[in-house]
Coordinates of C-alpha atoms and ligand atoms in Angstrom, one line a residue:
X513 CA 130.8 121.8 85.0
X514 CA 131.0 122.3 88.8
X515 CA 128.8 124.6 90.8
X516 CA 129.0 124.5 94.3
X517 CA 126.0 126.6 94.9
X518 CA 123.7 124.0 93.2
X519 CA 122.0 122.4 96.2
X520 CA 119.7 119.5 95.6
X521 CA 117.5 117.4 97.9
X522 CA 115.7 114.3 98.4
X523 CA 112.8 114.4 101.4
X524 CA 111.2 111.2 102.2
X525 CA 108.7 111.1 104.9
X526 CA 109.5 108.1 106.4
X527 CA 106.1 106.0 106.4
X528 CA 106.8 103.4 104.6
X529 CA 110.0 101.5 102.8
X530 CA 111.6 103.3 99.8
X531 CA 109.3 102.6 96.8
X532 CA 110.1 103.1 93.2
X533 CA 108.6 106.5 92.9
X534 CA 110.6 107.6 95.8
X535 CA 113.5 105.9 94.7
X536 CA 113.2 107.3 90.9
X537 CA 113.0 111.2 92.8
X538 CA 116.1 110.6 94.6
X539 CA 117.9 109.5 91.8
X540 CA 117.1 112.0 89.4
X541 CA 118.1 114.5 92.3
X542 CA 121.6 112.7 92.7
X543 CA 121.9 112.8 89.0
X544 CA 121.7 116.3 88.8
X545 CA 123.6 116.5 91.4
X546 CA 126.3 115.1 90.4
X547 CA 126.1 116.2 86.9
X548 CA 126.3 119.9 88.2
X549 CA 128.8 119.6 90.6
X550 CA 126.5 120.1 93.4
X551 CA 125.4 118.2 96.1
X552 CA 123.1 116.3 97.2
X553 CA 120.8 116.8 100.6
X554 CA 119.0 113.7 102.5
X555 CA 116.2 115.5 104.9
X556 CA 114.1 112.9 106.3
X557 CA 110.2 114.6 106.8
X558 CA 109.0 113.2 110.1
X559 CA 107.0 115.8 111.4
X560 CA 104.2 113.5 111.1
X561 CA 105.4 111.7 114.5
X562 CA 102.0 109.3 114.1
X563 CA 103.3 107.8 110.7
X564 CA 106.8 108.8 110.9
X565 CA 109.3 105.4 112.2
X566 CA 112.9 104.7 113.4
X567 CA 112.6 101.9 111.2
X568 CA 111.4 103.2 107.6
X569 CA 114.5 106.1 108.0
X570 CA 116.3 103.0 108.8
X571 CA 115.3 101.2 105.7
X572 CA 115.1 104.3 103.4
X573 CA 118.7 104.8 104.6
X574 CA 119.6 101.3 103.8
X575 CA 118.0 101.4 100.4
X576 CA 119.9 104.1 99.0
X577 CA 122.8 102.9 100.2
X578 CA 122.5 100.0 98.5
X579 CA 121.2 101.2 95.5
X580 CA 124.6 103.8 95.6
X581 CA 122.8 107.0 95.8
X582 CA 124.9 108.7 97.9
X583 CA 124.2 111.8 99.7
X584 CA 126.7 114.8 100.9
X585 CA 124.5 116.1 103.5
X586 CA 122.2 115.4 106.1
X587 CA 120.5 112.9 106.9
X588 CA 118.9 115.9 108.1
X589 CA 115.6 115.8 110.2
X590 CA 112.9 117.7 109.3
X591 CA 111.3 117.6 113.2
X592 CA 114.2 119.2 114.7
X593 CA 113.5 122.5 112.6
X594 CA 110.6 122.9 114.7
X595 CA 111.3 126.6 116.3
X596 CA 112.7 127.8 112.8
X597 CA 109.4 126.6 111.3
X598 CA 107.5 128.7 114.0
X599 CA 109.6 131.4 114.2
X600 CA 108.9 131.4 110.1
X601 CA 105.5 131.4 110.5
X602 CA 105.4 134.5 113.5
X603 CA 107.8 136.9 110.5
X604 CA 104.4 136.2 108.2
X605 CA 102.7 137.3 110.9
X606 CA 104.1 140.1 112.4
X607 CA 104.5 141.2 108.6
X608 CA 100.9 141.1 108.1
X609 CA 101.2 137.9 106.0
X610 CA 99.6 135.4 107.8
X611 CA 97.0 136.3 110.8
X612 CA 95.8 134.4 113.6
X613 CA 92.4 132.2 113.1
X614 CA 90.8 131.1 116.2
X615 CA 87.8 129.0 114.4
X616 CA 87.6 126.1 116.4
X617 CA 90.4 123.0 115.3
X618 CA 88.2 121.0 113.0
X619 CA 87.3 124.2 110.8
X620 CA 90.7 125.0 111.0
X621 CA 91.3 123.0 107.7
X622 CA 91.4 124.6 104.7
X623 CA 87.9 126.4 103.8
X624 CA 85.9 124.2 101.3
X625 CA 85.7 125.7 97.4
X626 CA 82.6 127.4 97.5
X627 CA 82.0 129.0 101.1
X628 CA 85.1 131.5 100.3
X629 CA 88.4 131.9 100.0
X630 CA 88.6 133.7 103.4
X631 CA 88.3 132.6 106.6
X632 CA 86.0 135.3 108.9
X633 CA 89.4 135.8 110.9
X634 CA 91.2 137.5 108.4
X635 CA 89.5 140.7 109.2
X636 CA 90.7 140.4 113.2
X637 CA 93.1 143.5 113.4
X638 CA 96.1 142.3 114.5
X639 CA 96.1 143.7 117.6
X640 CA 92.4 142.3 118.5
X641 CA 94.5 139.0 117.6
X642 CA 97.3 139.7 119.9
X643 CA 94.9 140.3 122.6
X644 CA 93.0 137.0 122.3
X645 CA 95.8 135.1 122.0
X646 CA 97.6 136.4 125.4
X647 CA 94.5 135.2 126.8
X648 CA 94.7 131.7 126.2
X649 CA 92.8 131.6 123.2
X650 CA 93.4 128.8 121.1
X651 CA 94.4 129.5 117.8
X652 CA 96.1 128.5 114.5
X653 CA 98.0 131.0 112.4
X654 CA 96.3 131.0 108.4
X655 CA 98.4 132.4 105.0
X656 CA 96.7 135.5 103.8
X657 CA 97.0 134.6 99.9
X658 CA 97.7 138.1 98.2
X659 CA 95.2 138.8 95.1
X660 CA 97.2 138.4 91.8
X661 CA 98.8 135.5 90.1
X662 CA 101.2 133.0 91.3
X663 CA 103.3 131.6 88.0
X664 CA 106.9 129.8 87.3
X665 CA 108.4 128.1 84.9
X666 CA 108.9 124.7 85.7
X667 CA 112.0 122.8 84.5
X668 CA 109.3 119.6 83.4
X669 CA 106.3 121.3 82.8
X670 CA 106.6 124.4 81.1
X671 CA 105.1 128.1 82.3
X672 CA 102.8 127.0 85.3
X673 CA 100.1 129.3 86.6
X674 CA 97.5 129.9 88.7
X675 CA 95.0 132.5 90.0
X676 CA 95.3 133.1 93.7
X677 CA 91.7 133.4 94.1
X678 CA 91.5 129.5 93.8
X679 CA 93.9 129.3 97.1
X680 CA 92.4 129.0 100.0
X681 CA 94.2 131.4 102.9
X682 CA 95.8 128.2 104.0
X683 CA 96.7 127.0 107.7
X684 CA 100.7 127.5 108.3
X685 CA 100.8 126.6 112.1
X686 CA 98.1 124.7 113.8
X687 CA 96.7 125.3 117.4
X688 CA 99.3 122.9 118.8
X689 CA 102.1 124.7 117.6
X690 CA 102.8 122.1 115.0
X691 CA 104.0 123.6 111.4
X692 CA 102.0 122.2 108.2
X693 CA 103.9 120.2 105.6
X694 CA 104.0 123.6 103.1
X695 CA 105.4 125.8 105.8
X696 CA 108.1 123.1 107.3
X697 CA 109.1 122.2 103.6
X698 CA 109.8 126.1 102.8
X699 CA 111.1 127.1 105.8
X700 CA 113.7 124.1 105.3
X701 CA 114.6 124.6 101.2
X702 CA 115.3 128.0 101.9
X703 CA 117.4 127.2 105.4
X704 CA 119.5 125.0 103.3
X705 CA 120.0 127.3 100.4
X706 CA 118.4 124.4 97.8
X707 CA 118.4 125.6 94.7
X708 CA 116.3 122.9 92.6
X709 CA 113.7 121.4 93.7
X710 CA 112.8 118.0 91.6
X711 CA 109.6 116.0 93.1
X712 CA 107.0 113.6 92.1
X713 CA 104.3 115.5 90.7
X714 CA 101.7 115.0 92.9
X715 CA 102.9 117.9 94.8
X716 CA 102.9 120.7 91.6
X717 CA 99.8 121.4 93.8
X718 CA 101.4 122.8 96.4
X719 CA 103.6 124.4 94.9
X720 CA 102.1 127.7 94.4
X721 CA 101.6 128.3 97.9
X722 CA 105.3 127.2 98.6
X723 CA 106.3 130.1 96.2
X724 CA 103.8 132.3 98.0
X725 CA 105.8 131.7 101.3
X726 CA 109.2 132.4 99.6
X727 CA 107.8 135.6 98.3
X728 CA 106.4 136.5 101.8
X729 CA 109.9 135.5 103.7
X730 CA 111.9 137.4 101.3
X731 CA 113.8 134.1 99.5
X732 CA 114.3 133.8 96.0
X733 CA 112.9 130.6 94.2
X734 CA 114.3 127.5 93.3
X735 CA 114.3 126.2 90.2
X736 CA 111.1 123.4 90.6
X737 CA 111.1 120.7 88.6
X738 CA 108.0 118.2 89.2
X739 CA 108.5 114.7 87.5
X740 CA 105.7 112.6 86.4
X741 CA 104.0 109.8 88.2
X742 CA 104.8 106.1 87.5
X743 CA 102.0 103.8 86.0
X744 CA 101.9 99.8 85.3
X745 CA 101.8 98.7 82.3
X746 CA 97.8 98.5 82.7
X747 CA 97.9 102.4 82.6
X748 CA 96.9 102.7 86.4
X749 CA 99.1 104.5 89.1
X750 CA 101.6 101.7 90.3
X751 CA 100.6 100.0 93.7
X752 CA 101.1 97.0 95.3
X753 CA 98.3 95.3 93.0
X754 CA 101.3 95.4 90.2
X755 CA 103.9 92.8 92.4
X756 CA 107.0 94.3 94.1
X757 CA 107.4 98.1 94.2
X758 CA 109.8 99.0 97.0
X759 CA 113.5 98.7 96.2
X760 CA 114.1 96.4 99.3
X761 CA 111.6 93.9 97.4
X762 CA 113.6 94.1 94.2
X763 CA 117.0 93.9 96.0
X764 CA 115.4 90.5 98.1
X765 CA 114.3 88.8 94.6
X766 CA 117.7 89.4 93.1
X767 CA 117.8 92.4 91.5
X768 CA 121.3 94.2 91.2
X769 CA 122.0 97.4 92.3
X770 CA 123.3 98.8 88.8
X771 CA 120.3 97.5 87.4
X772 CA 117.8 98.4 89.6
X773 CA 119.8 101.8 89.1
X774 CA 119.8 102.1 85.5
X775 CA 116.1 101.1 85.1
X776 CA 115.0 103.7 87.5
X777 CA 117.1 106.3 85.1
X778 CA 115.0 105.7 82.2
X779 CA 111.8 105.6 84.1
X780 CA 110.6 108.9 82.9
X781 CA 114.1 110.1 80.8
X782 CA 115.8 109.1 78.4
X783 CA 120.0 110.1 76.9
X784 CA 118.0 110.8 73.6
X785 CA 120.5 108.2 71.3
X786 CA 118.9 105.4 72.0
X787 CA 121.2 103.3 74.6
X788 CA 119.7 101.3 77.2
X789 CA 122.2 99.9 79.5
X790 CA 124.0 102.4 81.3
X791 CA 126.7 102.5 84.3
X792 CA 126.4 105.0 86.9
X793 CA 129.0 107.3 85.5
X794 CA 127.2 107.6 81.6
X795 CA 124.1 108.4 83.4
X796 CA 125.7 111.2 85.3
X797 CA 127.2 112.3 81.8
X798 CA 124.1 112.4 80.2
X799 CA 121.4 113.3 82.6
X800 CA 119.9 116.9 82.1
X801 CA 116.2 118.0 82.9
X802 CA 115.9 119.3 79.3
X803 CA 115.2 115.4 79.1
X804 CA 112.7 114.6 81.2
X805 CA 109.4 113.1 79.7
X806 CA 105.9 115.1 80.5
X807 CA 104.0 112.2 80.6
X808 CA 103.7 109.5 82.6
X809 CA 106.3 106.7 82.7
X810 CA 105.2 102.9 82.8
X811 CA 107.1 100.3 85.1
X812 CA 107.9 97.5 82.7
X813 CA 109.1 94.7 84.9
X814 CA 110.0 92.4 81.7
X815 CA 112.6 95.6 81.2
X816 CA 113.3 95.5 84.6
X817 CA 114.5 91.8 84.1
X818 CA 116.0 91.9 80.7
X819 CA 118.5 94.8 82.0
X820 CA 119.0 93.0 85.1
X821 CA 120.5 90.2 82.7
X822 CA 122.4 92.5 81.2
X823 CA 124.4 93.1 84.2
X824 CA 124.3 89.6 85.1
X825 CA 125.8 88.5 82.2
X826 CA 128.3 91.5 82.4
X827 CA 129.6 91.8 86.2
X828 CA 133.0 90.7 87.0
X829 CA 133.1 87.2 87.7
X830 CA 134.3 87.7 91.0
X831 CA 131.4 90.1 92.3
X832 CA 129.2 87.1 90.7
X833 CA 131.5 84.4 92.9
X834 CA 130.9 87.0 96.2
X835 CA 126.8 88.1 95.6
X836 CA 125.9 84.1 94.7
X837 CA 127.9 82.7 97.8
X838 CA 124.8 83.8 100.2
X839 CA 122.1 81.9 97.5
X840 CA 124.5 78.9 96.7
X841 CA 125.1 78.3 100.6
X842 CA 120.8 77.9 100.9
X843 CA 120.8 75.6 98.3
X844 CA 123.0 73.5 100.2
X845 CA 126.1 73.7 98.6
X846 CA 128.9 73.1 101.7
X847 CA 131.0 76.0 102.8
X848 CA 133.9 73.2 101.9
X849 CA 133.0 73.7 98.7
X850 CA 132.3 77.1 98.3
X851 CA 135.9 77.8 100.4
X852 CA 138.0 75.5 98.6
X853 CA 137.3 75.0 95.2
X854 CA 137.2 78.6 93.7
X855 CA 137.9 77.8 90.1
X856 CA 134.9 74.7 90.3
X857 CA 132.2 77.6 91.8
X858 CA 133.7 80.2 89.7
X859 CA 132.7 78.2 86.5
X860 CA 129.8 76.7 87.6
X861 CA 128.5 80.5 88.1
X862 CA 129.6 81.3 84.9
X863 CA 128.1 78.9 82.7
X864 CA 125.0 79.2 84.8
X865 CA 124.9 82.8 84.2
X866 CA 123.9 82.4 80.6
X867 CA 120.5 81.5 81.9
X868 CA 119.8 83.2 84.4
X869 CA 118.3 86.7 85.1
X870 CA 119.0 87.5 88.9
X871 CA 121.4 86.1 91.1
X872 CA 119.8 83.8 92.6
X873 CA 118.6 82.6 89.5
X874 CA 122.1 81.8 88.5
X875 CA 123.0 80.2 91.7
X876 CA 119.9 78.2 91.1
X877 CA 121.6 77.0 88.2
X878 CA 124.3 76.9 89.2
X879 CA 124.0 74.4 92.6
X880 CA 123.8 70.9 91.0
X881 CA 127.4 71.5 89.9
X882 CA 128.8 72.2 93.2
X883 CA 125.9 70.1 95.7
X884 CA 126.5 66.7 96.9
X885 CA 123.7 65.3 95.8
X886 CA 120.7 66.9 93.8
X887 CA 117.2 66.1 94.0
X888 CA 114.7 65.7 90.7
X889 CA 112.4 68.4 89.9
X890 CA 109.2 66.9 90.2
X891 CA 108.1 68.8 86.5
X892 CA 111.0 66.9 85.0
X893 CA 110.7 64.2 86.4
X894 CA 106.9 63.8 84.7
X895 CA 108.2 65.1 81.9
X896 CA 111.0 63.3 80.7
X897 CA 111.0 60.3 82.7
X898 CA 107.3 59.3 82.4
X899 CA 108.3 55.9 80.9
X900 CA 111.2 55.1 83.9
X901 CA 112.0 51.8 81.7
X902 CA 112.3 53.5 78.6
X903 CA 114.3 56.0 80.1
X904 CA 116.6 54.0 82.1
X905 CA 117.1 51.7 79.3
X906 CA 118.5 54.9 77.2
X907 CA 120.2 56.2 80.5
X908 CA 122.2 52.6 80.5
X909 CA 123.9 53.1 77.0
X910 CA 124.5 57.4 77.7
X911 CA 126.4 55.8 80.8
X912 CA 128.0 53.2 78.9
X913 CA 129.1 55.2 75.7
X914 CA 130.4 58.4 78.2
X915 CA 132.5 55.8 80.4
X916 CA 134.5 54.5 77.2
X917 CA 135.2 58.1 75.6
X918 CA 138.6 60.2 76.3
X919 CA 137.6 63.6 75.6
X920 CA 134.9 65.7 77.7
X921 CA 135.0 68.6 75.7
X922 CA 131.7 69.6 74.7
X923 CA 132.4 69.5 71.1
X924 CA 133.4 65.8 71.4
X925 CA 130.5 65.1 73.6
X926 CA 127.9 66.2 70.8
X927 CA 129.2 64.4 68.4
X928 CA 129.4 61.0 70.7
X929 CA 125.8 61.8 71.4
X930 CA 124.3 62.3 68.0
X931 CA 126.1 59.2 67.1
X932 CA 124.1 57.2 70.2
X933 CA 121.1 59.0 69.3
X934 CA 121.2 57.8 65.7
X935 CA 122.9 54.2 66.9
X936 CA 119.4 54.0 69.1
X937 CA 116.9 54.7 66.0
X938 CA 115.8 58.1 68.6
X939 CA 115.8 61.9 68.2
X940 CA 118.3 63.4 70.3
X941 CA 116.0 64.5 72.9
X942 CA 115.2 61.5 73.9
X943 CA 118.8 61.3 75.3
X944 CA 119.1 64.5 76.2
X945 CA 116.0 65.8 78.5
X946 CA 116.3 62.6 80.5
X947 CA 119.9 62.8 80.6
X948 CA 119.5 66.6 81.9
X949 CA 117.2 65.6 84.6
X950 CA 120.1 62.5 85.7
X951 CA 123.5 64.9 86.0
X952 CA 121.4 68.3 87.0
X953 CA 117.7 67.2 88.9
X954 CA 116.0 70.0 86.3
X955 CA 113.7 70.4 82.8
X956 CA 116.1 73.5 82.2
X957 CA 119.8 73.9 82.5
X958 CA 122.6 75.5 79.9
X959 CA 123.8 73.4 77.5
X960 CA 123.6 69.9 77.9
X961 CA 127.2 69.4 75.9
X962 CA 128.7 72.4 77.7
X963 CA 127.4 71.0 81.5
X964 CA 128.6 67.5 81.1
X965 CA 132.2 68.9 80.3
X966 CA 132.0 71.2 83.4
X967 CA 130.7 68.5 85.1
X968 CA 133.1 66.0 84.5
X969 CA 133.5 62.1 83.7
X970 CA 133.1 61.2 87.2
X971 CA 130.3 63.1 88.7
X972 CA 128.3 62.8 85.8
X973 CA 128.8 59.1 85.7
X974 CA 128.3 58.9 89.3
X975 CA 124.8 61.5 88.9
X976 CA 123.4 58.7 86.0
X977 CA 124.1 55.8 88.4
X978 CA 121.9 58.0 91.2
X979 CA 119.1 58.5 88.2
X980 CA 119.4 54.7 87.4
X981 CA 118.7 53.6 91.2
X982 CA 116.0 56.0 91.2
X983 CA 114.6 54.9 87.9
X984 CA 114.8 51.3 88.5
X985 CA 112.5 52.3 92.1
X986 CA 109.9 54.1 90.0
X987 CA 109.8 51.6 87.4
X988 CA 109.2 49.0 90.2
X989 CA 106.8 50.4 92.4
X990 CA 104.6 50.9 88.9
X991 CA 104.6 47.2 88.2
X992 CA 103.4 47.0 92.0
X993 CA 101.3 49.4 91.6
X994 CA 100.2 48.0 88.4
Ligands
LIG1062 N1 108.1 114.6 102.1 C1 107.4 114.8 100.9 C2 107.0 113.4 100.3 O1 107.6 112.4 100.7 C3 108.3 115.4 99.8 C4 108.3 116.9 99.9 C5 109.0 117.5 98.8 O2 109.8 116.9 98.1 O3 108.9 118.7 98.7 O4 106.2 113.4 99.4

């Protein structure tokens, strides 16, 4: 299906980093987008030049990027639409659809519920207005809501409707000149010929006076499409108080792109069969408004993570080798290392990433393979080598039994193990954590068989003489100690 004429857009005000909610609304808008053959408009709202920064465009820019949502127009700025905006709001009023109100700036908010829908000014003739105004007189120019209904059907929520007389006539241009976030945001969807609008529902509020200002300009309607709000798992509106929420957060903790991508998909839709991990293009294949939930969706980090595993555990090794480089270098591992020995890092990442759920997770796991030297986890340490003699004493005949074998495969390893262990009168465990803790510094690694073959005979030999030095230390400052 291609339609050219579908036009789509994503506004951020740009007040703050791009946040899941955010983040979800622009995807679903590329989505459709892309499903329809259409395309897909980036119009940053900074009209509000107080809150609005350089800097949040800069990262709401760099977050989509990352995160591959792609726009074909724009980025657009919403401020430099100011004279179309005004000139907008003078057709309502020299078409008798909006009047001029000259109550003084702080009543020139909407009136509260129950002192009238109509602001006093209303009933200046026009020309009255005209004269007061060439005089200097300050004013704002106000939306006359017409009586009747104002109802559409919304592509999430059904037949929508509501009685005008619970509008207020609301403000279009304030004394200063400057446009109000319903005037700017119709004057630009109808500029740029958008032809669905899909937001976060916190603005199906506004909506009926948007459609009141297409009806008064003379524009047909888009298609609206309000999607619903995003809760933690607690059932309250996601905030900070739930842990990360922007999508530079998630992207700094390790979070991949596709994953990151997908997850956002099925926040709030679903294909309907069932599947859970989906690429990019199956997402465009499936996506249609038809399935887009009504009720709230719930941010489920432990998804978040289990998908982000997914995609872990099923990138091409060599994006793995090029996003861990960056983690693996902080960890210490020498740029000779990571530059020369491809094939050593390359399957050091992939046995690591068995166990882990983000990248730097894996590289995590990953850097005792490739380091120089490790250092013991403190937790592992008191763990497993609580009794240093007992432990070095167990250490001694691992060393001795893995110096005299041929075969480093892990298969053979187990067996040669098992045998010590029962040769020793211990569980295997009692090899094994300590053991773990000599060749890798940690409680938790992948499999002990398969690391000592990755290892090698040589560095792990060379690790347990380390964990031996270091054993020998601990049990002798004890007996000082002691
Ligand atoms: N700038 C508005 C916001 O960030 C979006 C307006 C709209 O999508 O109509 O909430």
């Amino acid at each position: 299906m291609c339609d050219t004429k579908v036009r789509v857009r994503f506004a951020p005000s740009p007040t703050g980093h791009l946040h899941v909610g955010g983040a979800r609304t622009a995807l679903f808008n590329y989505l459709l987008a892309r499903r329809l053959g259409g395309r897909f408009v980036l119009r940053i709202e900074d009209t509000d030049r107080a809150r609005s920064t350089e800097e949040m465009t800069r990262s709401i820019l760099d977050s989509m990027a990352w995160l591959g949502l792609d726009f074909d127009e724009g980025p657009y700025h919403q401020a430099d639409g100011l004279e179309r905006h005004r000139a907008d709001a003078l057709t309502l009023l020299e078409s008798g659809a909006a009047y001029r109100c000259f109550c003084p700036p702080p009543e020139q908010g909407a009136p509260k519920k129950g002192e009238g829908d109509v602001c006093a000014c209303s009933e200046i003739s026009p020309e009255d207005g005209a004269v007061r105004a060439k005089a200097g007189e300050p004013h704002a120019l106000r939306f006359r809501v017409p009586p009747g209904e104002t109802a559409w059907e919304d592509a999430v929520h059904g037949r929508r409707s509501v009685s005008n007389e619970h509008v207020v006539d609301f403000v279009l241009l304030r004394s200063d000149g400057t446009p109000v976030y319903n005037l700017a945001v119709v004057s630009d969807d109808i500029d740029m010929g958008i032809t669905y609008v899909l937001r976060g529902d916190d603005h199906l509020s506004n909506t009926p006076k948007q459609i009141m200002l297409y009806d008064a300009l003379g524009a047909s309607l888009p298609t609206f499409a309000h999607v619903p709000m995003i809760l933690g798992t607690d059932g309250r509106r996601l905030s900070k108080r739930h842990g990360a929420t922007s999508v530079e957060a998630f992207r700094e903790e390790g979070v991949l792109p596709d994953a990151l991508f997908n997850f956002l998909a099925l926040l709030g839709w679903s294909p309907g069969d069932g599947r859970e991990v989906m690429e990019k293009a199956e997402l465009v294949e499936a996506f249609g408004m038809d399935r887009i939930l009504k009720k709230s969706a719930v941010f489920d980090l432990e998804k978040l993570t289990w998908l982000n595993r997914q995609y872990v555990v099923l990138m091409p090794i060599e994006r793995l080798v090029e996003m861990a480089a960056e983690p693996l270098r902080a960890a210490g591992v020498s740029p000779g290392v990571l530059e020369d020995q491809p094939d050593r890092v390359r399957a050091a990442l992939d046995l690591a990433r068995e166990r882990g759920s983000t990248i730097q997770a894996v590289a995590a796991q990953a850097a005792p393979f490739l380091q120089e030297a490790i250092s013991y986890d403190e937790d592992a340490v008191a763990r497993f080598w609580k009794q240093p003699e007992e432990a070095a004493l167990l250490l001694r005949a691992t060393r001795d039994r893995l110096s005299s074998i041929v075969s480093f495969a892990p298969d053979d390893l187990e067996v040669e193990i098992r045998q010590l262990a029962s040769q020793q009168e211990v569980g295997a465990g009692k090899i094994i954590h300590p053991l773990r803790v000599a060749v890798m510094g940690t409680a938790v690694s992948p499999g002990i068989f398969a690391v000592l073959s990755l290892m090698g005979q040589d560095l792990t030999l060379g690790r347990i003489e380390g964990a031996l030095g270091y054993l020998d230390a601990m049990a002798g400052s004890r007996r000082l100690d002691g």
